[in-house]
């Protein structure tokens, strides 16, 4: 009951949910969590036809399927493909994910960067600038091809440019000018931008 109740928490992040489901499966199967992981991976290989299904393991397979059906929201094979890999992420990425500061899809993408310092910098930038998954994937090959000293500058400048373009796109789609208060604030911001750009050209 404690495990099930914990899995119903609204503030549960993907890593906590993954660990909670594994703990629940291990409890119901009466095996360790490491053995549970191996069982799930074996089930995946059986489903893909890589190995022949073991008749004696059918009861465990049925129980796993039953538990995921009861939990709802995710099938066991999706759990194996998308959630189990989270447990093998680098510690720097894992700690941030555990705190709920970044989505697990972004964390998995960033974890592919081999250089630790470069990976940590990209992780910090992804959080600070709220980079999208597509932006992160686009930056990875760029920063891996550059020396470490250039990576930070390149990431920061590209991030700011992307934010400006995204803001402009959302601004065009909004109805901010229909609100008098927002319109007044917008006029002030545009005036400040105008001054900023004039100073830039002057310098």
CSV table of C-alpha atoms in Angstrom, one decimal:
chain,number,residue,atom,x,y,z
A,1,UNK,CA,0.0,0.0,0.0
A,2,UNK,CA,2.9,2.4,0.8
A,3,UNK,CA,4.5,1.8,-2.5
A,4,UNK,CA,1.3,2.2,-4.5
A,5,UNK,CA,0.4,5.4,-2.6
A,6,UNK,CA,3.8,6.8,-3.2
A,7,UNK,CA,3.4,6.2,-7.0
A,8,UNK,CA,0.2,8.3,-6.9
A,9,UNK,CA,2.0,11.5,-5.7
A,10,UNK,CA,1.5,14.4,-8.0
A,11,UNK,CA,5.1,15.7,-7.5
A,12,UNK,CA,6.7,12.4,-8.4
A,13,UNK,CA,9.5,12.9,-10.9
A,14,UNK,CA,10.3,10.3,-13.6
A,15,UNK,CA,13.3,8.9,-11.7
A,16,UNK,CA,11.4,8.5,-8.5
A,17,UNK,CA,8.5,6.8,-10.4
A,18,UNK,CA,10.9,4.5,-12.1
A,19,UNK,CA,12.5,3.5,-8.8
A,20,UNK,CA,9.1,3.1,-7.2
A,21,UNK,CA,7.8,0.9,-9.9
A,22,UNK,CA,10.9,-1.3,-9.7
A,23,UNK,CA,10.5,-1.6,-5.9
A,24,UNK,CA,6.9,-2.5,-6.3
A,25,UNK,CA,7.7,-5.2,-9.0
A,26,UNK,CA,10.5,-6.6,-6.9
A,27,UNK,CA,8.2,-6.8,-3.8
A,28,UNK,CA,5.4,-8.6,-5.8
A,29,UNK,CA,7.8,-10.9,-7.6
A,30,UNK,CA,9.7,-11.7,-4.3
A,31,UNK,CA,13.1,-11.0,-6.0
A,32,UNK,CA,15.7,-8.2,-5.8
A,33,UNK,CA,15.5,-5.0,-7.9
A,34,UNK,CA,18.5,-6.0,-9.9
A,35,UNK,CA,16.8,-9.4,-10.7
A,36,UNK,CA,13.7,-7.4,-11.6
A,37,UNK,CA,15.7,-5.4,-14.1
A,38,UNK,CA,17.1,-8.5,-15.7
A,39,UNK,CA,13.6,-10.1,-15.9
A,40,UNK,CA,12.2,-7.0,-17.7
A,41,UNK,CA,15.2,-7.0,-20.1
A,42,UNK,CA,14.6,-10.7,-20.7
A,43,UNK,CA,10.9,-10.1,-21.4
A,44,UNK,CA,11.9,-7.4,-23.9
A,45,UNK,CA,14.2,-9.8,-25.7
A,46,UNK,CA,11.5,-12.5,-25.8
A,47,UNK,CA,9.0,-10.0,-27.2
A,48,UNK,CA,11.5,-9.1,-29.9
A,49,UNK,CA,12.1,-12.7,-30.7
A,50,UNK,CA,15.8,-12.6,-29.7
A,51,UNK,CA,15.4,-15.4,-27.3
A,52,UNK,CA,12.8,-18.2,-26.9
A,53,UNK,CA,10.3,-17.7,-24.2
A,54,UNK,CA,10.9,-19.7,-21.1
A,55,UNK,CA,7.7,-21.6,-20.1
A,56,UNK,CA,8.7,-21.5,-16.4
A,57,UNK,CA,8.9,-17.7,-16.5
A,58,UNK,CA,5.4,-17.2,-17.8
A,59,UNK,CA,3.9,-16.7,-14.3
A,60,UNK,CA,6.4,-13.8,-13.7
A,61,UNK,CA,5.6,-12.3,-17.1
A,62,UNK,CA,1.9,-12.4,-16.4
A,63,UNK,CA,2.4,-10.8,-13.0
A,64,UNK,CA,4.5,-8.0,-14.4
A,65,UNK,CA,1.8,-7.3,-17.1
A,66,UNK,CA,-0.9,-7.4,-14.4
A,67,UNK,CA,0.9,-4.9,-12.2
A,68,UNK,CA,1.4,-2.4,-15.1
A,69,UNK,CA,-2.2,-2.8,-16.1
A,70,UNK,CA,-3.3,-2.0,-12.5
A,71,UNK,CA,-1.0,1.0,-12.3
A,72,UNK,CA,-2.2,2.4,-15.7
A,73,UNK,CA,-0.5,5.1,-17.8
A,74,UNK,CA,2.4,3.0,-19.0
A,75,UNK,CA,3.0,-0.5,-20.5
A,76,UNK,CA,5.9,-2.6,-19.3
A,77,UNK,CA,7.7,-2.5,-22.7
A,78,UNK,CA,7.6,1.3,-22.7
A,79,UNK,CA,9.0,1.2,-19.2
A,80,UNK,CA,11.9,-0.9,-20.3
A,81,UNK,CA,12.7,1.2,-23.3
A,82,UNK,CA,12.2,4.7,-21.8
A,83,UNK,CA,12.6,4.5,-18.0
A,84,UNK,CA,15.2,1.8,-17.2
A,85,UNK,CA,17.9,3.7,-19.1
A,86,UNK,CA,17.5,6.5,-16.6
A,87,UNK,CA,19.2,4.4,-13.9
A,88,UNK,CA,22.4,4.3,-15.9
A,89,UNK,CA,22.7,8.0,-16.5
A,90,UNK,CA,25.9,9.8,-15.3
A,91,UNK,CA,25.7,11.0,-11.7
A,92,UNK,CA,25.7,14.7,-12.6
A,93,UNK,CA,22.7,14.2,-14.8
A,94,UNK,CA,21.0,11.8,-12.4
A,95,UNK,CA,21.2,14.2,-9.5
A,96,UNK,CA,19.6,17.0,-11.5
A,97,UNK,CA,16.9,14.7,-12.7
A,98,UNK,CA,16.2,13.4,-9.2
A,99,UNK,CA,15.6,17.1,-8.1
A,100,UNK,CA,13.1,17.5,-10.9
A,101,UNK,CA,15.0,20.3,-12.5
A,102,UNK,CA,14.9,18.8,-16.0
A,103,UNK,CA,12.7,16.4,-18.1
A,104,UNK,CA,13.9,12.9,-18.4
A,105,UNK,CA,13.9,13.1,-22.2
A,106,UNK,CA,16.3,16.0,-22.1
A,107,UNK,CA,18.4,14.3,-19.4
A,108,UNK,CA,18.9,11.2,-21.6
A,109,UNK,CA,19.9,13.4,-24.6
A,110,UNK,CA,22.5,15.4,-22.5
A,111,UNK,CA,23.9,12.1,-21.0
A,112,UNK,CA,25.2,11.2,-24.5
A,113,UNK,CA,27.9,13.9,-24.2
A,114,UNK,CA,31.0,12.0,-23.1
A,115,UNK,CA,33.1,14.9,-21.9
A,116,UNK,CA,32.0,15.5,-18.2
A,117,UNK,CA,32.8,19.3,-18.1
A,118,UNK,CA,31.0,19.9,-21.5
A,119,UNK,CA,28.1,17.7,-20.3
A,120,UNK,CA,27.7,19.6,-17.0
A,121,UNK,CA,27.8,23.0,-18.8
A,122,UNK,CA,25.2,21.9,-21.3
A,123,UNK,CA,23.1,20.6,-18.4
A,124,UNK,CA,23.3,24.0,-16.6
A,125,UNK,CA,22.5,25.9,-19.8
A,126,UNK,CA,19.5,23.6,-20.6
A,127,UNK,CA,18.1,24.4,-17.1
A,128,UNK,CA,19.0,28.1,-17.1
A,129,UNK,CA,17.6,28.8,-20.6
A,130,UNK,CA,14.9,26.2,-20.6
A,131,UNK,CA,16.2,24.7,-23.8
A,132,UNK,CA,13.9,22.4,-25.7
A,133,UNK,CA,14.8,18.9,-26.5
A,134,UNK,CA,15.3,19.7,-30.2
A,135,UNK,CA,17.6,22.6,-29.2
A,136,UNK,CA,19.7,20.3,-27.0
A,137,UNK,CA,20.0,17.7,-29.7
A,138,UNK,CA,21.1,20.4,-32.2
A,139,UNK,CA,23.8,21.7,-29.8
A,140,UNK,CA,25.3,18.3,-28.9
A,141,UNK,CA,27.2,17.7,-32.2
A,142,UNK,CA,28.2,21.4,-32.3
A,143,UNK,CA,29.8,21.5,-28.8
A,144,UNK,CA,31.4,18.1,-29.2
A,145,UNK,CA,33.3,19.3,-32.3
A,146,UNK,CA,34.6,22.5,-30.6
A,147,UNK,CA,37.4,22.9,-28.0
A,148,UNK,CA,36.1,23.1,-24.4
A,149,UNK,CA,37.0,26.8,-24.1
A,150,UNK,CA,34.8,27.6,-27.0
A,151,UNK,CA,31.8,25.4,-26.1
A,152,UNK,CA,30.5,27.6,-23.3
A,153,UNK,CA,30.6,30.8,-25.3
A,154,UNK,CA,29.0,29.1,-28.3
A,155,UNK,CA,26.2,27.5,-26.2
A,156,UNK,CA,25.4,30.8,-24.4
A,157,UNK,CA,25.3,32.9,-27.6
A,158,UNK,CA,23.2,30.4,-29.5
A,159,UNK,CA,20.8,29.9,-26.5
A,160,UNK,CA,20.2,33.7,-26.3
A,161,UNK,CA,19.6,33.9,-30.0
A,162,UNK,CA,17.1,31.0,-29.9
A,163,UNK,CA,15.3,32.6,-26.9
A,164,UNK,CA,14.9,35.9,-28.9
A,165,UNK,CA,13.6,34.0,-31.9
A,166,UNK,CA,11.2,32.0,-29.8
A,167,UNK,CA,9.9,35.1,-28.0
A,168,UNK,CA,9.4,36.9,-31.3
A,169,UNK,CA,7.5,33.9,-32.7
A,170,UNK,CA,5.2,33.7,-29.6
A,171,UNK,CA,4.8,37.5,-29.6
A,172,UNK,CA,3.4,37.4,-33.2
A,173,UNK,CA,0.9,34.7,-32.2
A,174,UNK,CA,-0.3,36.5,-29.0
A,175,UNK,CA,-2.9,39.3,-28.6
A,176,UNK,CA,-0.9,41.4,-26.2
A,177,UNK,CA,-1.8,44.6,-28.0
A,178,UNK,CA,-5.5,44.0,-27.1
A,179,UNK,CA,-4.7,44.6,-23.4
A,180,UNK,CA,-4.0,48.3,-22.6
A,181,UNK,CA,-1.8,47.5,-19.6
A,182,UNK,CA,0.3,44.9,-21.5
A,183,UNK,CA,0.5,47.3,-24.5
A,184,UNK,CA,1.9,50.1,-22.3
A,185,UNK,CA,4.6,47.7,-20.9
A,186,UNK,CA,5.4,46.5,-24.4
A,187,UNK,CA,5.9,50.1,-25.6
A,188,UNK,CA,8.4,50.7,-22.8
A,189,UNK,CA,10.3,47.4,-23.6
A,190,UNK,CA,10.5,48.3,-27.3
A,191,UNK,CA,11.8,51.7,-26.4
A,192,UNK,CA,14.5,50.1,-24.2
A,193,UNK,CA,15.4,47.7,-27.0
A,194,UNK,CA,15.6,50.6,-29.5
A,195,UNK,CA,18.1,52.4,-27.2
A,196,UNK,CA,20.1,49.2,-26.6
A,197,UNK,CA,20.5,48.6,-30.4
A,198,UNK,CA,21.4,52.3,-31.0
A,199,UNK,CA,24.1,52.1,-28.4
A,200,UNK,CA,25.3,48.9,-29.9
A,201,UNK,CA,25.7,50.5,-33.3
A,202,UNK,CA,27.3,53.6,-31.9
A,203,UNK,CA,29.9,51.5,-30.1
